[in-house]
Each structure stands twice: as C-alpha cells, then as structure tokens.
Short mmCIF file of C-alpha atoms in Angstrom, two decimals:
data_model
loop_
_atom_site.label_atom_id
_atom_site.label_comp_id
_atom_site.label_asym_id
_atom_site.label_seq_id
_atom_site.Cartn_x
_atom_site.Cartn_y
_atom_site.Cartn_z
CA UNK A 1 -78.29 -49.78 106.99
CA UNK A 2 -79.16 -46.54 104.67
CA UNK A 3 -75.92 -47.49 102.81
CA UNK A 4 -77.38 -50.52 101.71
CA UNK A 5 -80.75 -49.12 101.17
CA UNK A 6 -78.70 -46.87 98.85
CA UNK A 7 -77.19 -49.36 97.18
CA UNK A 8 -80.30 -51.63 96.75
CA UNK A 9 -81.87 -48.54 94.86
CA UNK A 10 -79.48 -47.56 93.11
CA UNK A 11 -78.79 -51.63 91.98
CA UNK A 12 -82.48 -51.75 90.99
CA UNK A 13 -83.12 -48.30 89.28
CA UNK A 14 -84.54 -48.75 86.01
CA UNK A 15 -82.14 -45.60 84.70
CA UNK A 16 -78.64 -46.03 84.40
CA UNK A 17 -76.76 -44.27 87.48
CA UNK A 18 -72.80 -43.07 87.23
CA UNK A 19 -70.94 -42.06 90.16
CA UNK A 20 -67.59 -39.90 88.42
CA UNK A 21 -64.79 -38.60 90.50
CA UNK A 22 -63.50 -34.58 89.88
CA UNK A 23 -60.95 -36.06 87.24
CA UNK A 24 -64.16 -37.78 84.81
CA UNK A 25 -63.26 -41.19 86.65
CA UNK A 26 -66.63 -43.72 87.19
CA UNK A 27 -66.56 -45.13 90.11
CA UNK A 28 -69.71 -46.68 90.51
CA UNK A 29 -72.13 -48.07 87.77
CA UNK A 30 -75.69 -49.94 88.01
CA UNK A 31 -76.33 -53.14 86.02
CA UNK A 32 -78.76 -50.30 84.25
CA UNK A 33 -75.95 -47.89 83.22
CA UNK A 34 -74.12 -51.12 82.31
CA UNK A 35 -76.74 -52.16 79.32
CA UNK A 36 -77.01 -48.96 78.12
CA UNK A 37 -72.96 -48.73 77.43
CA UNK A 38 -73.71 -52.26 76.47
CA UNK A 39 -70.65 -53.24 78.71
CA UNK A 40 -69.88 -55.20 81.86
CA UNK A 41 -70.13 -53.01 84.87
CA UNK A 42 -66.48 -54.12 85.77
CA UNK A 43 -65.34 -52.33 82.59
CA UNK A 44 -66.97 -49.32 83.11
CA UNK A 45 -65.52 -48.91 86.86
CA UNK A 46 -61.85 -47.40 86.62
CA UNK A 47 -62.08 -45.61 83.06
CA UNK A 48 -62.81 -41.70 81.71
CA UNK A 49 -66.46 -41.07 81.62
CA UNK A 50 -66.06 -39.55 78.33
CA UNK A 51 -68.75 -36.88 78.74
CA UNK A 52 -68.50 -33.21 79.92
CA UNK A 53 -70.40 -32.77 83.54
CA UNK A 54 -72.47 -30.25 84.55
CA UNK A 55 -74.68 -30.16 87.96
CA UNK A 56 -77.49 -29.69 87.31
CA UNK A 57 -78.08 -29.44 83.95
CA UNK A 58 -79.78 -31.98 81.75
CA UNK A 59 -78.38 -32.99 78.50
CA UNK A 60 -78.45 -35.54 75.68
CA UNK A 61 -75.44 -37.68 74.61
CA UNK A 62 -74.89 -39.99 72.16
CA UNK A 63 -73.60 -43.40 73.08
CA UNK A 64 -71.69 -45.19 70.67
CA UNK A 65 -71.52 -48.57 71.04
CA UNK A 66 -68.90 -51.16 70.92
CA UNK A 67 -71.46 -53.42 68.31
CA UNK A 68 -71.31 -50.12 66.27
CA UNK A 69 -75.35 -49.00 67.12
CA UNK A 70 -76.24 -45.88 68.53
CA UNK A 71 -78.14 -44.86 71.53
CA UNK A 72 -79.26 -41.21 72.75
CA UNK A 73 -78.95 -40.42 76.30
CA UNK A 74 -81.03 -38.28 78.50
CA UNK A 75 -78.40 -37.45 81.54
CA UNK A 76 -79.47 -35.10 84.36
CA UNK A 77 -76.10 -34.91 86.97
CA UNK A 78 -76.59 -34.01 90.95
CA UNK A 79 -72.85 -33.26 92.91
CA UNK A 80 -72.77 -34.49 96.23
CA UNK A 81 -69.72 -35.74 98.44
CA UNK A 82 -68.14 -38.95 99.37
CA UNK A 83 -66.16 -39.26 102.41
CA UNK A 84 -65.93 -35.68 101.88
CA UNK A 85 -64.42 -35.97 97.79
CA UNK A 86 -66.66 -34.24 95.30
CA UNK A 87 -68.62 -36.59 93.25
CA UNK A 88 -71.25 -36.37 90.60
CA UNK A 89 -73.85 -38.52 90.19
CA UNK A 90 -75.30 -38.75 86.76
CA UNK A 91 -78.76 -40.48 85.65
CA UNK A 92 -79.01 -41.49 82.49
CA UNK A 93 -82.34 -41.98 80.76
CA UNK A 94 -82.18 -44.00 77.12
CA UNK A 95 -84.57 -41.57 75.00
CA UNK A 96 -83.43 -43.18 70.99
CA UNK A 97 -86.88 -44.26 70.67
CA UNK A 98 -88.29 -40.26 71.22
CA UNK A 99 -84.76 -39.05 69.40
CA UNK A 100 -86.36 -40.93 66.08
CA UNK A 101 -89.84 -39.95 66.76
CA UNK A 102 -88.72 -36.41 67.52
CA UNK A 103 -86.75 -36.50 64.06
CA UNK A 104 -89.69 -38.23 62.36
CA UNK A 105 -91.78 -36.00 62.99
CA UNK A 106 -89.43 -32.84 62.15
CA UNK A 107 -88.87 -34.72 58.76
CA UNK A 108 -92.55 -34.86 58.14
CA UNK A 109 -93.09 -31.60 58.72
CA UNK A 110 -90.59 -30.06 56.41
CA UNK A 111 -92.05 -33.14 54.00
CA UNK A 112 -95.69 -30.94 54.38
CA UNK A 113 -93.63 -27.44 53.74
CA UNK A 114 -92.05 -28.67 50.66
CA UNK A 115 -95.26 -30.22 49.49
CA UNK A 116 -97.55 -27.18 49.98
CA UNK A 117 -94.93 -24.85 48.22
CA UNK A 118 -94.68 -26.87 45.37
CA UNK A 119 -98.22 -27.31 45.41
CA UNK A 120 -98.79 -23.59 45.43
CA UNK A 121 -96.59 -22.78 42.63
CA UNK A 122 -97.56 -25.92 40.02
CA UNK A 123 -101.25 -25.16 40.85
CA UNK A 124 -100.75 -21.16 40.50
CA UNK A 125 -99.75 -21.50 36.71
CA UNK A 126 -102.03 -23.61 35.18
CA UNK A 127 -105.04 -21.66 37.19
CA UNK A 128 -103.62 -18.18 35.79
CA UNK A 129 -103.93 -19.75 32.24
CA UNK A 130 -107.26 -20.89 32.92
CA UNK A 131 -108.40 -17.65 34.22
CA UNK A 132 -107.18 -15.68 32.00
CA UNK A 133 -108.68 -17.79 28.92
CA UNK A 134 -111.87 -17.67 30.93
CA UNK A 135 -112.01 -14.22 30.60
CA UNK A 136 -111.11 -13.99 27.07
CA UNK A 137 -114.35 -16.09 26.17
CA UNK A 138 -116.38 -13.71 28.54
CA UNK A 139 -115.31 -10.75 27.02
CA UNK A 140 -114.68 -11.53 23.68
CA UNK A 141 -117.42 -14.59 22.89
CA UNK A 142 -119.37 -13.22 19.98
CA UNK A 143 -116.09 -11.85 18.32
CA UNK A 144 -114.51 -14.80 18.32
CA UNK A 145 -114.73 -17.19 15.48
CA UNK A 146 -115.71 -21.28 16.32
CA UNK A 147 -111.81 -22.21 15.42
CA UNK A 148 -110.75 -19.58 18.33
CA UNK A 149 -113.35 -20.84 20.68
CA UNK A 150 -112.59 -24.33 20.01
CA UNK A 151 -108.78 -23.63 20.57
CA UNK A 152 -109.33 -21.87 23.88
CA UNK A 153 -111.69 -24.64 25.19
CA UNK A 154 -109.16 -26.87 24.65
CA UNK A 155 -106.55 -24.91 26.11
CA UNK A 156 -108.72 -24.89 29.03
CA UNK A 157 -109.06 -28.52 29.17
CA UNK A 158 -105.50 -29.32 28.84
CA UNK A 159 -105.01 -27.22 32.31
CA UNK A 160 -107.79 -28.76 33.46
CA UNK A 161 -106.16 -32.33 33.13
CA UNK A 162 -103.13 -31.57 34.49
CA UNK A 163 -104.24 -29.63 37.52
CA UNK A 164 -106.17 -33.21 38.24
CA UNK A 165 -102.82 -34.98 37.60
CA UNK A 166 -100.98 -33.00 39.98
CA UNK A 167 -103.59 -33.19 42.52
CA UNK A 168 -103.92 -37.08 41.93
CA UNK A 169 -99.73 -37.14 42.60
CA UNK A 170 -100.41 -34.95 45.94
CA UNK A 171 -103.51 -37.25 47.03
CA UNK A 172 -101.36 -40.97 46.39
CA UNK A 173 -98.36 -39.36 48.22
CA UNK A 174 -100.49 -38.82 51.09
CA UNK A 175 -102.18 -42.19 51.13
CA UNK A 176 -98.71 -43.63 50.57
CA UNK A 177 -97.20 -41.40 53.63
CA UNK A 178 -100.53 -42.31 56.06
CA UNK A 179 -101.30 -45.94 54.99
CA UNK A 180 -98.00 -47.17 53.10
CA UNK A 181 -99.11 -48.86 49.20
CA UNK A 182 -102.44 -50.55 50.17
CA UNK A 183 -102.05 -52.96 46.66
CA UNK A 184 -105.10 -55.31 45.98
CA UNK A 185 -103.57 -58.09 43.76
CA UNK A 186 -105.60 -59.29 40.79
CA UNK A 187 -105.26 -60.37 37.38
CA UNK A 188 -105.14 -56.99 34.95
CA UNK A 189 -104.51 -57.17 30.91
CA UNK A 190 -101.53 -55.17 31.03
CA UNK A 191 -102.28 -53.53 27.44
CA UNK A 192 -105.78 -52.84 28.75
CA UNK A 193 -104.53 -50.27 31.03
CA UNK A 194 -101.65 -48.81 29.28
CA UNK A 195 -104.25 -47.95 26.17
CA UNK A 196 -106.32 -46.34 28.75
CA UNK A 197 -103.59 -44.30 30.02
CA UNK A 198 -102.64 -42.95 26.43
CA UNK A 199 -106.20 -42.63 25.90
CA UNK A 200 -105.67 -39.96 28.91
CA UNK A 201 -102.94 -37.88 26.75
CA UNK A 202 -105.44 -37.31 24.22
CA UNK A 203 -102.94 -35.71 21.19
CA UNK A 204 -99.87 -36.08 22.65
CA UNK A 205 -100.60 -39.99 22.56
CA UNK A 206 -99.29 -39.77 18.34
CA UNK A 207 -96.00 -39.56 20.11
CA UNK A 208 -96.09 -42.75 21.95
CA UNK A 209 -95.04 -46.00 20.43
CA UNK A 210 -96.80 -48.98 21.72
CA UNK A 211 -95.59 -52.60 21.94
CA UNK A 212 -97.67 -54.75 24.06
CA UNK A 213 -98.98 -58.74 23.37
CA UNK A 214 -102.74 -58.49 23.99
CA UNK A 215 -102.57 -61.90 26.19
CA UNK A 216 -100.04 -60.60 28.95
CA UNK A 217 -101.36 -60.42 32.33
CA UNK A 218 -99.88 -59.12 35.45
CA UNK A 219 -100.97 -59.75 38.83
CA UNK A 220 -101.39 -55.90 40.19
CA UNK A 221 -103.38 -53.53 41.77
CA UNK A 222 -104.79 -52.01 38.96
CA UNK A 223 -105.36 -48.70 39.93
CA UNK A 224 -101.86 -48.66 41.15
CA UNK A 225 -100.83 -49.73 38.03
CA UNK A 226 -102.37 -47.08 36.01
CA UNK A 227 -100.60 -44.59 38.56
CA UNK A 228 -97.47 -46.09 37.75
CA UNK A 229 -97.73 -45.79 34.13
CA UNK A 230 -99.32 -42.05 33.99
CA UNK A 231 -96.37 -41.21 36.32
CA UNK A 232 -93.86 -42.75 34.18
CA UNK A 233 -95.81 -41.27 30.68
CA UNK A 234 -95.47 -37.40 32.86
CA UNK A 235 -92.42 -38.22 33.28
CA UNK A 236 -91.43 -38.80 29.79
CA UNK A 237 -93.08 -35.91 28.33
CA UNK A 238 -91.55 -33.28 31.06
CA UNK A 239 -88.08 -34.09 30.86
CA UNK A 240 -87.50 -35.89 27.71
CA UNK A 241 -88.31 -35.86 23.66
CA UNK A 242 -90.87 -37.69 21.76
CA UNK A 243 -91.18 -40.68 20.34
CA UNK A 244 -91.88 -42.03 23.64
CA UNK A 245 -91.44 -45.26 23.28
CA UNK A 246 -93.45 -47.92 25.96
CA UNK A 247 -92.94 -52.02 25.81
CA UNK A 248 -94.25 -54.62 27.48
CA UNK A 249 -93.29 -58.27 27.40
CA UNK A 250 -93.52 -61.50 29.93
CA UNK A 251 -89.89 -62.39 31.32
CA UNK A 252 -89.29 -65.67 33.55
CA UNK A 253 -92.59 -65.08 35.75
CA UNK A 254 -92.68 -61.33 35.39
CA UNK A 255 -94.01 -58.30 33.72
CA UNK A 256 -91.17 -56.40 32.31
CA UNK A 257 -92.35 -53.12 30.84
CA UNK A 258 -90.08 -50.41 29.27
CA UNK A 259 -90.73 -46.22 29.07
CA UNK A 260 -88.38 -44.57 27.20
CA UNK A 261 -87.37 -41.09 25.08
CA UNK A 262 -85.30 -39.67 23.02
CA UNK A 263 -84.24 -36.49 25.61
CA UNK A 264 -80.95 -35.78 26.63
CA UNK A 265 -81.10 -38.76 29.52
CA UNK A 266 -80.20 -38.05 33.21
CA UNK A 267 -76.72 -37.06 34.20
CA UNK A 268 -75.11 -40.18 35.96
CA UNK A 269 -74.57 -38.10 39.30
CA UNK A 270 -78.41 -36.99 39.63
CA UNK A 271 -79.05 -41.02 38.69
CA UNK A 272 -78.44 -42.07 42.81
CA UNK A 273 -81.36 -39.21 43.75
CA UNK A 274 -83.71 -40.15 41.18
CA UNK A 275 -86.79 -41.59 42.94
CA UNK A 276 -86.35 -39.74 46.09
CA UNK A 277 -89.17 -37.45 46.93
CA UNK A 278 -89.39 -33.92 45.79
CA UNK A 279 -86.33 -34.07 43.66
CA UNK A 280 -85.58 -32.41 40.06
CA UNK A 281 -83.21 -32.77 37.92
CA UNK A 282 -80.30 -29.86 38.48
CA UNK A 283 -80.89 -27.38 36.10
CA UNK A 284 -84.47 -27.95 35.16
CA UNK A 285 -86.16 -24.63 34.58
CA UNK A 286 -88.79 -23.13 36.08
CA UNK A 287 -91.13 -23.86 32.57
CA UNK A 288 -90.70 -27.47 32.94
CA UNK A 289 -93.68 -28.34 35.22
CA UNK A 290 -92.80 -30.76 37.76
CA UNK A 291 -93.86 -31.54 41.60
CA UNK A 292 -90.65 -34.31 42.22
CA UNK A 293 -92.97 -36.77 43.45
CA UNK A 294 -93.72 -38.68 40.06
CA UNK A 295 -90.94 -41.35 40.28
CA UNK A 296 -90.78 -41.46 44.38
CA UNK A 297 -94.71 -42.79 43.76
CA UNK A 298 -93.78 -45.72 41.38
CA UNK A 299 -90.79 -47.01 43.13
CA UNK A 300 -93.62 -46.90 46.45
CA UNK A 301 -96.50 -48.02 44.31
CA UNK A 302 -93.89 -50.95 43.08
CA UNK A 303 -93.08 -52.31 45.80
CA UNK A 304 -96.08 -52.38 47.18
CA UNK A 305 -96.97 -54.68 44.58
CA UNK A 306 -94.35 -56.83 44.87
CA UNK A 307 -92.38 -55.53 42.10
CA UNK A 308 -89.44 -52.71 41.25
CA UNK A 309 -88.39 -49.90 39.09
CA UNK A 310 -85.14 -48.58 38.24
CA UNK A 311 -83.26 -46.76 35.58
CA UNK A 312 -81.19 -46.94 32.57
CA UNK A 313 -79.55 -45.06 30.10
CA UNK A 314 -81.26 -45.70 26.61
CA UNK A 315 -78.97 -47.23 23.71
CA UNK A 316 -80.39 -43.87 21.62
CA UNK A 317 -79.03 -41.51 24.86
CA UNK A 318 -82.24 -41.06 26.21
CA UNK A 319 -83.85 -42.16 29.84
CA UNK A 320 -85.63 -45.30 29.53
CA UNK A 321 -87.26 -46.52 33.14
CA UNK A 322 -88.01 -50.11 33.89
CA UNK A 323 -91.03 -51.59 35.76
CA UNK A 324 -91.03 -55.05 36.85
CA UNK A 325 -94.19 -56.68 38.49
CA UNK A 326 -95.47 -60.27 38.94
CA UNK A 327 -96.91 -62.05 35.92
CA UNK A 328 -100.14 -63.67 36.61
CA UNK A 329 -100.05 -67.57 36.63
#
C-alpha cells in the first residue's frame, strides 16, 4: 500500500522526479520529468542521465532539447536504497522563466553602470568649461571688452545646449527602457520640424543643406520625430564633416528622409554594432563627445512609430543614415 502511495505522488508531483542507478542509469521518470526533457517517459527509462550527481547538493542544468529550445533546471538529489542498490533521486524544478529574469535584471544593471559613467564624464567637461568661463567674467568683467564678453557668453551657451542635449538622450533612454516608444500618431509637416531642429544648431546650421517639399506630411509622433532628427543632426556633426547634407521626399506611402556627411564613413565591421546602445565607433577619441545612445534612440523611437532606420555608405564616402516613417494619407 505505501508503494503505491509512493508512486501516486511521485506520478502527480508537479516537479520532475529521476530515479538514476550508481552507473547514471534512469530508472524511473514522472510524466513531469518527462515534459521537461520534452520526451516520452519510455525514452527516458534505460538511458545515461547525462548530468553529474551529487546528494545533496542543489544545482542548475541546462536542458537542451530535442526541438532545439532551452530550459534551465533547478535539481536538488536525495540517495536512498532500492532493494538494498544505491539510488539517487533527483527533483528537478524548471526555473528558465527566473534564469531570464535573473539575467534581465543583471543586464539592466550593468545598462545603469554604463549609463551613469558616461553620464559623469560627458557632463564633467562641458560643466568645467562653464565654470571656468564663469569665473573669468567674475573676475575679469570690467576688463573685458563687449566682443570678449559676448564671446564667452556664447561659449557658455553652447555648453549650456549640449549639456540639455545629453540630458534629453539620458531622459528618452529611460522612458524608452521603462515604458517602451509611447508614439502618438498625427499628421506633422515634416519640413516644419526639421527647420526647427536646425533652428536648434544656431551657427553650425550654415553647414546643413536642406531639401525638403513644404507639402510633405508624415504621420508621427512629433516630438519623437524631432528626437530622431536632433539625434541624427549630433550624430553628423560628432563623427563626420560638414556639409551635412539632410533630404526629405514622399516614396510609395512613406517618408523617406536622408542625413548625410562628408566624414570618413563607418568602417564596414563597426556597421553590424551601429545602433546598439552605448556603442562608439573604435578609435574615437576621447575629444569627440559622445554618450552611444544617439542612434540606439532612433532605431527605438522608429519603430515605435511604425517606421525604420538603417545605414549606408554615401556615394561621396561619407555616412549617410536613412529614416523611413509613414506618409500621412
């Protein structure tokens, strides 16, 4: 009678139970185990266990299965007897679900270390510059002549700007990370928002060429879009060489629109890595000012808008990036 009761528990155990022999035989497997090897019990019986046992100890193994997937394996192992032959009895526990949270997590967290270094060091040298010019107009204001003040003030303002940029690129990763895009389609005048975004670069916009039809339309979040663009615009200035050259036309329902430069371009094995997060260019030095989040926001911000970006070399050996969202009907 406790035999049975044995077996009834063991048949009806939501774990998977193994029964292996002193030579890593199983002889005995619940329907449980069975769906976990994703394999009929009957196959199971007979063959090498495949895993090293230990009493008592609690591991984690990875099953690979015949479909090719992969399940993790919590497996605690008890030795008893069996008509007096050793046996151990192992309970298996599937745990992939808290594996890939566990590794989630882990990823997320080095996500936050990388972000708050490189947040330290692009926000340490634009606030030096500022502090130091600061100074120079406390201590030296009635010596200096209007064309000096005027410089410094503007000095000030540029490191102003992109201390906001960088903080704006820090703020939409974090939305993107909590939330995922949160796009509110509407109808936006395409050239509308790409004048306001040069309007942004205040000089450096003489270096942009601009060819845009006042009539297109895209259907876009627009405040996405203009984060696309100033992205894309950072982009250009950091790594390549003016003119920057931006285009935007209707194509068979959608908005094509072009940014390119005339920079050296991006070497074909960096190209596979080039909207991942927090990734520069090889080589880059320390002077070019950079966070690696600027293209890993558009291809996000993209899709979330129903559209893509992607890269290509440009015919003049420059990089020239394409953005392709919905044209509004």
């Amino acid at each position: 009678m406790a035999g049975t009761i044995d077996q009834v528990i063991v048949s009806a155990s939501a774990d998977g139970i193994v029964a292996v022999d002193e030579q890593g035989i199983v002889r005995l497997c619940n329907p449980a185990a069975a769906q976990l090897f994703d394999r009929p019990a009957r196959k199971l019986v007979g063959t090498p266990f495949g895993f090293p046992i230990v009493a008592g100890a609690a591991t984690e193994i990875d099953l690979m299965l015949p479909s090719g997937g992969r399940r993790v394996v919590e497996m605690r192992v008890t030795a008893t007897t069996l008509e007096d032959e050793p046996l151990y009895v192992a309970a298996l526990r599937d745990v992939t679900r808290r594996d890939h949270v566990e590794r989630e997590l882990a990823a997320a967290l080095e996500r936050q270390n990388v972000a708050v270094s490189i947040a330290a060091h692009e926000l340490h040298n634009p606030l030096a510059t500022i502090s130091i010019l600061v100074d120079v107009l406390r201590n030296r204001l009635v010596a200096l002549a209007e064309e000096q003040k005027a410089e410094i003030i503007d000095r000030i303002a540029d490191r102003t700007a992109r201390l906001q940029g960088l903080v704006r690129k820090l703020l939409t990763a974090a939305t993107i990370d909590a939330t995922g895009p949160s796009a509110r389609l509407e109808r936006v005048t395409v050239l509308e928002v790409i004048l306001e975004r040069l309007g942004e670069l205040d000089k450096r916009a003489q270096d942009v060429h601009l060819s845009c039809s006042a009539t297109l339309v895209a259907l876009v979040d627009r405040k996405e879009f203009s984060a696309m663009l100033e992205n894309l615009l950072d982009n250009a200035f950091a790594y390549g060489r003016p003119p920057i050259e931006v285009s935007a036309r209707a194509q068979n329902g959608w908005v094509r629109i072009r940014v390119s430069d005339h920079g050296p371009g991006v070497p074909q094995a960096f190209v596979p890595r080039l909207f991942e997060r927090f990734t520069r260019e090889p080589g880059v030095g320390q002077e070019t000012e950079g966070t690696g989040l600027g293209l890993w926001i558009v291809r996000r911000l993209a899709q979330g808008n129903g559209g893509e970006t992607w890269y290509e070399t440009s015919k003049d050996g420059g990089a020239c990036f394409w953005l392709r969202l919905r044209r509004a009907p």
